[in-house]
Structure formats: structure tokens, C-alpha cells
mmCIF file of C-alpha atoms in Angstrom:
data_model
loop_
_atom_site.group_PDB
_atom_site.id
_atom_site.type_symbol
_atom_site.label_atom_id
_atom_site.label_comp_id
_atom_site.label_asym_id
_atom_site.label_seq_id
_atom_site.Cartn_x
_atom_site.Cartn_y
_atom_site.Cartn_z
ATOM 1 C CA GLN F 218 0.387 -13.969 9.565
ATOM 2 C CA GLY F 219 1.269 -12.343 5.298
ATOM 3 C CA GLN F 220 2.621 -9.364 4.209
ATOM 4 C CA PRO F 221 0.824 -6.005 3.867
ATOM 5 C CA VAL F 222 0.261 -5.351 0.175
ATOM 6 C CA GLU F 223 -0.625 -1.468 -0.948
ATOM 7 C CA SER F 224 -2.743 -0.378 -3.583
ATOM 8 C CA GLY F 225 -4.782 2.182 -4.799
ATOM 9 C CA GLY F 226 -1.950 4.930 -6.044
ATOM 10 C CA GLY F 227 -1.851 6.606 -9.112
ATOM 11 C CA SER F 228 -1.381 10.417 -10.552
ATOM 12 C CA VAL F 229 -3.995 12.724 -10.100
ATOM 13 C CA GLN F 230 -3.993 16.813 -9.724
ATOM 14 C CA ALA F 231 -4.026 19.127 -6.699
ATOM 15 C CA GLY F 232 -7.563 18.958 -5.069
ATOM 16 C CA GLY F 233 -7.996 15.292 -6.149
ATOM 17 C CA SER F 234 -8.793 12.911 -4.306
ATOM 18 C CA LEU F 235 -7.403 8.921 -3.732
ATOM 19 C CA ARG F 236 -7.837 5.989 -1.889
ATOM 20 C CA LEU F 237 -4.940 3.562 -0.706
ATOM 21 C CA SER F 238 -5.332 0.143 0.700
ATOM 22 C CA CYS F 239 -3.159 -2.121 2.443
ATOM 23 C CA THR F 240 -4.007 -5.384 2.936
ATOM 24 C CA ALA F 241 -2.609 -7.851 5.380
ATOM 25 C CA PRO F 242 -3.392 -11.466 5.875
ATOM 26 C CA GLY F 243 -3.740 -12.169 10.070
ATOM 27 C CA PHE F 244 -2.955 -9.007 11.204
ATOM 28 C CA ALA F 245 -6.303 -7.971 13.092
ATOM 29 C CA SER F 246 -6.976 -10.985 14.696
ATOM 30 C CA ASN F 247 -3.337 -10.852 15.699
ATOM 31 C CA ASN F 248 -3.976 -7.640 16.914
ATOM 32 C CA CYS F 249 -1.063 -5.878 15.069
ATOM 33 C CA GLY F 250 -1.569 -2.275 14.628
ATOM 34 C CA LEU F 251 -0.873 -0.220 11.174
ATOM 35 C CA ASP F 252 1.054 2.360 9.999
ATOM 36 C CA TRP F 253 1.359 4.876 6.656
ATOM 37 C CA TYR F 254 4.930 5.658 5.715
ATOM 38 C CA ARG F 255 5.823 7.586 2.652
ATOM 39 C CA GLN F 256 8.464 8.210 1.055
ATOM 40 C CA SER F 257 9.696 10.994 -2.108
ATOM 41 C CA PRO F 258 13.122 11.161 -3.650
ATOM 42 C CA GLY F 259 16.104 12.645 -1.815
ATOM 43 C CA LYS F 260 14.407 12.400 1.786
ATOM 44 C CA GLN F 261 13.144 10.714 4.736
ATOM 45 C CA ARG F 262 10.524 7.911 5.189
ATOM 46 C CA GLU F 263 7.885 10.506 6.665
ATOM 47 C CA TRP F 264 5.446 8.855 8.952
ATOM 48 C CA VAL F 265 1.569 9.478 8.013
ATOM 49 C CA SER F 266 -0.947 7.529 9.605
ATOM 50 C CA SER F 267 -1.536 4.904 12.348
ATOM 51 C CA ILE F 268 -4.639 2.466 13.535
ATOM 52 C CA SER F 269 -5.167 0.112 16.382
ATOM 53 C CA THR F 270 -7.370 -2.863 15.456
ATOM 54 C CA ASP F 271 -9.658 -0.958 18.077
ATOM 55 C CA GLY F 272 -10.115 1.762 15.934
ATOM 56 C CA THR F 273 -7.601 4.399 17.543
ATOM 57 C CA ALA F 274 -6.236 6.215 14.987
ATOM 58 C CA ALA F 275 -3.369 9.015 14.047
ATOM 59 C CA TYR F 276 -2.146 11.547 11.376
ATOM 60 C CA ALA F 277 1.166 13.502 11.206
ATOM 61 C CA ARG F 278 0.232 16.804 11.559
ATOM 62 C CA SER F 279 0.742 17.331 6.944
ATOM 63 C CA VAL F 280 -2.556 15.799 6.726
ATOM 64 C CA LYS F 281 -4.565 15.793 9.500
ATOM 65 C CA GLY F 282 -7.603 17.194 8.358
ATOM 66 C CA ARG F 283 -7.139 16.038 4.868
ATOM 67 C CA PHE F 284 -6.376 12.436 5.098
ATOM 68 C CA THR F 285 -8.470 9.618 6.921
ATOM 69 C CA ILE F 286 -8.064 6.243 7.943
ATOM 70 C CA SER F 287 -9.979 3.574 8.600
ATOM 71 C CA ILE F 288 -9.906 -0.515 9.315
ATOM 72 C CA ASP F 289 -11.866 -3.336 7.753
ATOM 73 C CA LYS F 290 -11.029 -6.544 10.636
ATOM 74 C CA ALA F 291 -13.218 -8.677 8.720
ATOM 75 C CA LYS F 292 -10.736 -8.088 4.884
ATOM 76 C CA ASP F 293 -7.345 -7.576 6.601
ATOM 77 C CA THR F 294 -7.488 -4.289 5.171
ATOM 78 C CA VAL F 295 -6.525 -0.906 6.072
ATOM 79 C CA TYR F 296 -8.048 2.340 4.121
ATOM 80 C CA LEU F 297 -5.853 5.246 3.968
ATOM 81 C CA GLU F 298 -8.674 8.382 2.135
ATOM 82 C CA MET F 299 -6.406 11.075 0.910
ATOM 83 C CA ASN F 300 -8.447 14.380 0.347
ATOM 84 C CA ASN F 301 -7.482 18.262 -1.551
ATOM 85 C CA LEU F 302 -3.949 17.011 -2.304
ATOM 86 C CA LYS F 303 -0.934 18.254 -3.127
ATOM 87 C CA SER F 304 2.146 18.307 -4.654
ATOM 88 C CA GLU F 305 4.453 18.080 -1.463
ATOM 89 C CA ASP F 306 2.226 14.384 -0.962
ATOM 90 C CA THR F 307 3.465 13.006 -3.746
ATOM 91 C CA ALA F 308 5.769 9.862 -2.551
ATOM 92 C CA MET F 309 5.957 6.069 -2.492
ATOM 93 C CA TYR F 310 3.484 5.652 0.101
ATOM 94 C CA SER F 311 4.204 2.047 2.229
ATOM 95 C CA CYS F 312 2.506 0.394 4.743
ATOM 96 C CA ARG F 313 3.505 -1.161 7.712
ATOM 97 C CA THR F 314 1.792 -4.150 10.387
ATOM 98 C CA GLU F 315 3.450 -2.938 14.320
ATOM 99 C CA ARG F 316 3.010 -4.335 17.500
ATOM 100 C CA GLU F 317 1.034 -3.199 20.375
ATOM 101 C CA HIS F 318 0.572 -3.912 23.752
ATOM 102 C CA ASN F 319 -2.031 -6.683 23.137
ATOM 103 C CA THR F 320 -0.911 -7.976 19.979
ATOM 104 C CA VAL F 321 -0.989 -11.711 20.327
ATOM 105 C CA ILE F 322 2.133 -13.148 18.485
ATOM 106 C CA PRO F 323 4.322 -9.992 17.966
ATOM 107 C CA ASP F 324 7.342 -11.448 16.167
ATOM 108 C CA LEU F 325 4.841 -11.279 13.442
ATOM 109 C CA CYS F 326 4.587 -7.412 13.413
ATOM 110 C CA GLY F 327 6.641 -5.158 11.395
ATOM 111 C CA SER F 328 6.417 -6.101 7.648
ATOM 112 C CA TRP F 329 7.136 -3.737 5.384
ATOM 113 C CA GLY F 330 4.303 -3.947 1.802
ATOM 114 C CA GLN F 331 6.053 -3.098 -1.662
ATOM 115 C CA GLY F 332 4.860 -0.127 -2.022
ATOM 116 C CA THR F 333 2.269 2.051 -3.846
ATOM 117 C CA GLN F 334 3.462 5.402 -5.867
ATOM 118 C CA VAL F 335 0.811 8.860 -5.571
ATOM 119 C CA THR F 336 1.836 11.576 -7.902
ATOM 120 C CA VAL F 337 0.133 14.762 -7.261
ATOM 121 C CA SER F 338 0.670 17.504 -10.265
ATOM 122 C CA SER F 339 -0.233 21.209 -9.855
#
């Protein structure tokens, strides 16, 4: 199972949209879930959203209704569609695979990607 790689970050104006991708080779066949986190300078890392291989999704209150997480198991990729972006969404966004109750090889989950920067200007 490969290390996650994030992409899709960038700079947008408030109200704009971005779509982040996280590709982690093998995570779907191993039945790992995948989480998105973000961290701004001087702040603690914050959980943003999660998805399981059965498509069950969860969101932080701060992004619910604006962000949508989805999975393409054939591509071992999870997407985070971010709409109506706000300046407080500015952060480094990272993804991490996570073991679930039906993970085949749990020790292969838990890897972090390098992150992708999202900057929202008001």
C-alpha cells in the first residue's frame, strides 16, 4: 500500500471552489478509510472529513454543507470538493488512511501524505 499523495490546492478568492485529491495506492482494496485534516500556522491540526470504502462520509461542523467528500475505489483516490470557501479555510490540507473494522491488513493504514496548501483571500 503506497503513501498518500495530495493535489489540487491553490489560491482562490472567498466564495470560490477547489477540489482536492488524495491518491493512496492500495488503500481501497485493503478497506482502509481515509481522513482529511487541515492545519493553519499556530493552530492545532483539525479533522475535516472522513470517508469509508462503503461511502459513509462524515464532516466537521465548520465545513458541513460546503465540502463534499467522495471516493473512486478504482483509482484509489478520495476527493474533497470545497465550495463557498472562506478565509478561515486557509490551511495545509493533508490526508491519512485509517484502519476500519473490516480492514484486511490494519498495519498498512495510518500513512500521511505531504499535504497541499489552500489559501483563500477575502
